[in-house]
Amino acid sequence: MIEIRNLSKSFTLHNQGGVAIPVMAGAHLRVAGGECVGLVGRSGAGKSTLMRMVYGNYLAGGGSIRIGEIDVVTAEPRQILALRRAVLGHVSQFLRVVPRVPTLEVVAEPLLRLGVPPEAARTRAADLLARLNIPERLWRLSPTTFSGGEQQRVNIARGFAHDYPALLLDEPTASLDAQNREVVLRLIEEAKARGAAILGIFHDEGARDRVCDRLVDVTGFTPGMAA
Amino acid sequence: MTDQAYNFAYLDEQTKRMIRRALLKALAIPGYQVPFASREMPMPYGWGTGGAQVTAACLTPDDRLKVIDQGADDTTNAVSIRRFFQRTAGVETTERTAEATVIQTRHRIPEQPLSEGQILVYQVPIPEPLRFLEPRETETRKMHELEEYGLMHVKLYEDIARHGEIATAYAYPVRVEGRYVMDPSPIPKFDNPKLAGNPAIQLFGAGREARIYAVPPYSDVVSLDFEDHPFVASKADHECDLCGSAGSYLDEVITDDRGTRMFVCSDTDFCASRQAQGHRGRLSPQGATP
Amino acid sequence: MTLMQNAITAAPLLSVQGLTKRYGARIGCMGVGFDLYPGEVLGIVGESGSGKSTLLSCLAGHQRPDEGRILFDGADVLAFSEAERRRLLRGDWAYVHQNPRDGLRMGVSAGGNVGERLMAVGARNYAAIRETATDWLGRVEIAADRIDDRPSAFSGGMQQRLQIARNLVTGPRLVFMDEPTGGLDVSVQARLLDLLGGLVRDLGLSVVIVTHDLAVVRLLADRLMVMKSGRVVECGLTDQVLDDPQHAYTQLLVSSVLQV
């Protein structure tokens, strides 16, 4: 489902003397449907960079990232937008939403964008929020005022609202208590069971061991860091 | 009787030709405002300088002129304009609508139906019907050009929103021959139906704004309205206290300092003619013969 | 995958090629081209004088470009007569000004402001116009009992929402916005962004939005164009341009603002 070949990337800092920093070279990776692959490697090795290139918010320097029929590296913006709407989900560590929008709408939004009827979208959103133990009295409020853990759970609910065939998870269990961590791990297992291809970063080793089928060390893709 | 110090009808021949050209253009494009080189007249702006220039350009020595102000032949404005043309053109004058060939009017259309061959000249203070909502002349001209008349209905919408009905009682906008929206000058909306299909030539002159426009005989003239708030040509719900007419436009006159009122025809010739025919109103002197 | 297919096979709603506007020797904008697809929001950012406002006014027909083509739904807009162009401006297109006073009739009630475009396209039933106006005031969160008040009695945020209702009432397909949240308090901005986001999604609007506020485009725009000295220096997905800017100027722009 996700197939990365010979991916490379460097940053050029034009305002700091035009210095070019190579951050990735020769990255290969494959995630099949129903599989969860965990990225590992020491901090700064490029786990997040790789995830962002797959999602399309970092530009690749060379190589290819095929997700279904689309190569993210060469795709037009609107193809990536369509991919993100229907195929590729992303749970990031930060919740970025328009202020003042109620939590229920934030979670239902990916489904509304896909044209799911509002009733059905809100029902699904309510189910997820309930599962993730967000008290119902908060659903009408904007999540911008919530605690870090609550925001993280809203973010997860939003990321799992639609059954994406491919999912990117960036530290999905960070800052969660044991009970909610368990809910998230179950959500991941369910996604795998329905055939989703999952690529994730998990610092939580217990979680990593439980859901990941394989681990890939990105240090091997990092120029000058290969041990 | 012409005062030999003046050219016929005061204006020089070149000026009259210039105005006639504007009049012909105005008649060719019904409702369209034709700019013209408005002259100074020996009367203040607002006293009918536009109408007087149009009248001067139309008059021939054989014409018979009638001048009315709010329907009356005997008010200062009417009298002075009538005297002006008596002196400068030497034309005959009359107060009888039927006998006049040229009628200059301020704010009324005579009650007596006009006939072919007659010319009705309106004095116009503000020729632009869109001015109320769009102050830019460049923009209003463009709106006329492109028939963008939605704004006219915004004005009527505002009326209904504020007063529950279209409260515009005079200078009620019309659309001429399905094309130009026109300000009919501050005539009461009661007179609007008389604009349509009229056998007479109707000419409009705005002196200060230097615009001439026209409604040719038998033109289609429609008062703007909404489907659910149709145009109504309303008047005071009374009969004339002098001639008993129920179908003419009435002026309300306060007759003492205790608020006693009477309603009389605004068209003095119409009222006098009816009284001469023996019609009587509520306050007519009993048994008196006119 | 049908949704993906639709998104990819649809024709652009607006296609701009080689758009150039000069003011004598000075360049307003130079060689600008892009495609905007149905339902897409394109943000144009850049500092004052970067040409983003010139570009917007050329696109919206307020100025005539010296060179280039603008195709709307396949039709060459620059070849339109003025009558056709103005019909477009009160039908399929809408323009939201930065200052609501430029986009509203301050002497006309809120209902009249919203109703004007309806009347301009031939609505002649007072009750129906009023009903539609009331509905639209509700959609932009203005209480129905304010329908007969003039915009001068409204706050800045309310005026801006009224301007949006006035523009969207005839169901345009393409909306141009010039700094729609400029000059508003931060809390009012948020409310407006929320409103705009919902309307864009629910009505499937295509939007070209010019702003210098990167936070606004982050939340509203699908794609971003960065302009400098009249030229487009970078364009791409909004989050890509903001998270991984390629051009020196974009890097400077992104690093110069507080975290968004």
PDB file of N, CA and C in Angstrom, chain A residues 102-144:
ATOM      1  N   PRO A 102     -16.760  23.388  17.454  1.00  0.00           N
ATOM      2  CA  PRO A 102     -16.997  22.388  18.496  1.00  0.00           C
ATOM      3  C   PRO A 102     -16.248  21.085  18.206  1.00  0.00           C
ATOM      4  N   THR A 103     -15.855  20.426  19.277  1.00  0.00           N
ATOM      5  CA  THR A 103     -15.096  19.188  19.168  1.00  0.00           C
ATOM      6  C   THR A 103     -15.779  18.165  18.256  1.00  0.00           C
ATOM      7  N   LEU A 104     -17.098  18.015  18.421  1.00  0.00           N
ATOM      8  CA  LEU A 104     -17.820  17.030  17.615  1.00  0.00           C
ATOM      9  C   LEU A 104     -17.638  17.312  16.124  1.00  0.00           C
ATOM     10  N   GLU A 105     -17.655  18.609  15.769  1.00  0.00           N
ATOM     11  CA  GLU A 105     -17.485  18.980  14.352  1.00  0.00           C
ATOM     12  C   GLU A 105     -16.048  18.740  13.888  1.00  0.00           C
ATOM     13  N   VAL A 106     -15.116  19.005  14.798  1.00  0.00           N
ATOM     14  CA  VAL A 106     -13.708  18.780  14.449  1.00  0.00           C
ATOM     15  C   VAL A 106     -13.493  17.321  14.071  1.00  0.00           C
ATOM     16  N   VAL A 107     -14.110  16.430  14.851  1.00  0.00           N
ATOM     17  CA  VAL A 107     -13.913  14.995  14.612  1.00  0.00           C
ATOM     18  C   VAL A 107     -14.701  14.538  13.390  1.00  0.00           C
ATOM     19  N   ALA A 108     -15.876  15.132  13.169  1.00  0.00           N
ATOM     20  CA  ALA A 108     -16.724  14.709  12.040  1.00  0.00           C
ATOM     21  C   ALA A 108     -16.227  15.276  10.710  1.00  0.00           C
ATOM     22  N   GLU A 109     -15.387  16.305  10.794  1.00  0.00           N
ATOM     23  CA  GLU A 109     -15.019  17.057   9.587  1.00  0.00           C
ATOM     24  C   GLU A 109     -14.423  16.217   8.450  1.00  0.00           C
ATOM     25  N   PRO A 110     -13.489  15.302   8.742  1.00  0.00           N
ATOM     26  CA  PRO A 110     -12.956  14.496   7.630  1.00  0.00           C
ATOM     27  C   PRO A 110     -14.060  13.729   6.895  1.00  0.00           C
ATOM     28  N   LEU A 111     -15.089  13.307   7.628  1.00  0.00           N
ATOM     29  CA  LEU A 111     -16.177  12.575   6.995  1.00  0.00           C
ATOM     30  C   LEU A 111     -17.061  13.528   6.189  1.00  0.00           C
ATOM     31  N   LEU A 112     -17.300  14.732   6.737  1.00  0.00           N
ATOM     32  CA  LEU A 112     -18.110  15.723   6.014  1.00  0.00           C
ATOM     33  C   LEU A 112     -17.437  16.091   4.695  1.00  0.00           C
ATOM     34  N   ARG A 113     -16.118  16.201   4.734  1.00  0.00           N
ATOM     35  CA  ARG A 113     -15.375  16.518   3.513  1.00  0.00           C
ATOM     36  C   ARG A 113     -15.518  15.437   2.459  1.00  0.00           C
ATOM     37  N   LEU A 114     -15.736  14.205   2.928  1.00  0.00           N
ATOM     38  CA  LEU A 114     -15.905  13.103   1.987  1.00  0.00           C
ATOM     39  C   LEU A 114     -17.341  12.989   1.511  1.00  0.00           C
ATOM     40  N   GLY A 115     -18.198  13.883   2.020  1.00  0.00           N
ATOM     41  CA  GLY A 115     -19.585  13.860   1.579  1.00  0.00           C
ATOM     42  C   GLY A 115     -20.464  12.912   2.369  1.00  0.00           C
ATOM     43  N   VAL A 116     -19.977  12.441   3.529  1.00  0.00           N
ATOM     44  CA  VAL A 116     -20.817  11.607   4.390  1.00  0.00           C
ATOM     45  C   VAL A 116     -21.943  12.497   4.945  1.00  0.00           C
ATOM     46  N   PRO A 117     -23.178  11.997   4.977  1.00  0.00           N
ATOM     47  CA  PRO A 117     -24.273  12.828   5.518  1.00  0.00           C
ATOM     48  C   PRO A 117     -23.960  13.275   6.944  1.00  0.00           C
ATOM     49  N   PRO A 118     -24.277  14.540   7.287  1.00  0.00           N
ATOM     50  CA  PRO A 118     -23.908  15.088   8.592  1.00  0.00           C
ATOM     51  C   PRO A 118     -24.337  14.220   9.777  1.00  0.00           C
ATOM     52  N   GLU A 119     -25.535  13.637   9.723  1.00  0.00           N
ATOM     53  CA  GLU A 119     -26.016  12.814  10.838  1.00  0.00           C
ATOM     54  C   GLU A 119     -25.076  11.631  11.072  1.00  0.00           C
ATOM     55  N   ALA A 120     -24.783  10.943   9.984  1.00  0.00           N
ATOM     56  CA  ALA A 120     -23.935   9.764  10.082  1.00  0.00           C
ATOM     57  C   ALA A 120     -22.535  10.154  10.553  1.00  0.00           C
ATOM     58  N   ALA A 121     -22.024  11.282  10.044  1.00  0.00           N
ATOM     59  CA  ALA A 121     -20.688  11.730  10.412  1.00  0.00           C
ATOM     60  C   ALA A 121     -20.632  12.054  11.907  1.00  0.00           C
ATOM     61  N   ARG A 122     -21.672  12.697  12.419  1.00  0.00           N
ATOM     62  CA  ARG A 122     -21.672  13.071  13.836  1.00  0.00           C
ATOM     63  C   ARG A 122     -21.853  11.852  14.738  1.00  0.00           C
ATOM     64  N   THR A 123     -22.624  10.907  14.269  1.00  0.00           N
ATOM     65  CA  THR A 123     -22.802   9.675  15.046  1.00  0.00           C
ATOM     66  C   THR A 123     -21.460   8.964  15.205  1.00  0.00           C
ATOM     67  N   ARG A 124     -20.736   8.859  14.095  1.00  0.00           N
ATOM     68  CA  ARG A 124     -19.417   8.215  14.121  1.00  0.00           C
ATOM     69  C   ARG A 124     -18.459   8.994  15.048  1.00  0.00           C
ATOM     70  N   ALA A 125     -18.502  10.329  14.934  1.00  0.00           N
ATOM     71  CA  ALA A 125     -17.636  11.163  15.765  1.00  0.00           C
ATOM     72  C   ALA A 125     -17.966  10.968  17.241  1.00  0.00           C
ATOM     73  N   ALA A 126     -19.258  10.892  17.552  1.00  0.00           N
ATOM     74  CA  ALA A 126     -19.679  10.732  18.947  1.00  0.00           C
ATOM     75  C   ALA A 126     -19.210   9.381  19.489  1.00  0.00           C
ATOM     76  N   ASP A 127     -19.310   8.335  18.659  1.00  0.00           N
ATOM     77  CA  ASP A 127     -18.858   7.005  19.079  1.00  0.00           C
ATOM     78  C   ASP A 127     -17.385   7.035  19.470  1.00  0.00           C
ATOM     79  N   LEU A 128     -16.577   7.657  18.597  1.00  0.00           N
ATOM     80  CA  LEU A 128     -15.135   7.698  18.839  1.00  0.00           C
ATOM     81  C   LEU A 128     -14.801   8.513  20.076  1.00  0.00           C
ATOM     82  N   LEU A 129     -15.463   9.674  20.233  1.00  0.00           N
ATOM     83  CA  LEU A 129     -15.190  10.515  21.403  1.00  0.00           C
ATOM     84  C   LEU A 129     -15.564   9.778  22.675  1.00  0.00           C
ATOM     85  N   ALA A 130     -16.667   9.040  22.624  1.00  0.00           N
ATOM     86  CA  ALA A 130     -17.098   8.274  23.800  1.00  0.00           C
ATOM     87  C   ALA A 130     -16.081   7.183  24.113  1.00  0.00           C
ATOM     88  N   ARG A 131     -15.628   6.503  23.074  1.00  0.00           N
ATOM     89  CA  ARG A 131     -14.635   5.438  23.283  1.00  0.00           C
ATOM     90  C   ARG A 131     -13.355   5.990  23.897  1.00  0.00           C
ATOM     91  N   LEU A 132     -12.981   7.207  23.477  1.00  0.00           N
ATOM     92  CA  LEU A 132     -11.733   7.806  23.954  1.00  0.00           C
ATOM     93  C   LEU A 132     -11.947   8.605  25.236  1.00  0.00           C
ATOM     94  N   ASN A 133     -13.126   8.400  25.839  1.00  0.00           N
ATOM     95  CA  ASN A 133     -13.414   8.975  27.162  1.00  0.00           C
ATOM     96  C   ASN A 133     -13.351  10.502  27.217  1.00  0.00           C
ATOM     97  N   ILE A 134     -13.779  11.140  26.148  1.00  0.00           N
ATOM     98  CA  ILE A 134     -13.965  12.595  26.199  1.00  0.00           C
ATOM     99  C   ILE A 134     -15.382  12.823  26.696  1.00  0.00           C
ATOM    100  N   PRO A 135     -15.539  13.479  27.859  1.00  0.00           N
ATOM    101  CA  PRO A 135     -16.879  13.649  28.431  1.00  0.00           C
ATOM    102  C   PRO A 135     -17.807  14.376  27.448  1.00  0.00           C
ATOM    103  N   GLU A 136     -19.059  13.923  27.381  1.00  0.00           N
ATOM    104  CA  GLU A 136     -19.996  14.447  26.394  1.00  0.00           C
ATOM    105  C   GLU A 136     -20.214  15.951  26.557  1.00  0.00           C
ATOM    106  N   ARG A 137     -20.067  16.451  27.791  1.00  0.00           N
ATOM    107  CA  ARG A 137     -20.282  17.888  27.994  1.00  0.00           C
ATOM    108  C   ARG A 137     -19.234  18.744  27.274  1.00  0.00           C
ATOM    109  N   LEU A 138     -18.122  18.123  26.871  1.00  0.00           N
ATOM    110  CA  LEU A 138     -17.067  18.874  26.169  1.00  0.00           C
ATOM    111  C   LEU A 138     -17.249  18.888  24.653  1.00  0.00           C
ATOM    112  N   TRP A 139     -18.171  18.035  24.158  1.00  0.00           N
ATOM    113  CA  TRP A 139     -18.274  17.876  22.706  1.00  0.00           C
ATOM    114  C   TRP A 139     -18.698  19.159  22.003  1.00  0.00           C
ATOM    115  N   ARG A 140     -19.441  19.988  22.738  1.00  0.00           N
ATOM    116  CA  ARG A 140     -19.944  21.228  22.126  1.00  0.00           C
ATOM    117  C   ARG A 140     -18.909  22.361  22.206  1.00  0.00           C
ATOM    118  N   LEU A 141     -17.797  22.096  22.924  1.00  0.00           N
ATOM    119  CA  LEU A 141     -16.782  23.149  23.094  1.00  0.00           C
ATOM    120  C   LEU A 141     -15.642  22.951  22.100  1.00  0.00           C
ATOM    121  N   SER A 142     -14.923  24.026  21.860  1.00  0.00           N
ATOM    122  CA  SER A 142     -13.762  23.921  20.986  1.00  0.00           C
ATOM    123  C   SER A 142     -12.630  23.216  21.727  1.00  0.00           C
ATOM    124  N   PRO A 143     -11.917  22.290  21.081  1.00  0.00           N
ATOM    125  CA  PRO A 143     -10.822  21.580  21.762  1.00  0.00           C
ATOM    126  C   PRO A 143      -9.615  22.479  22.045  1.00  0.00           C
ATOM    127  N   THR A 144      -9.601  23.700  21.526  1.00  0.00           N
ATOM    128  CA  THR A 144      -8.430  24.559  21.752  1.00  0.00           C
ATOM    129  C   THR A 144      -8.228  24.864  23.225  1.00  0.00           C
TER     130      THR A 144
END
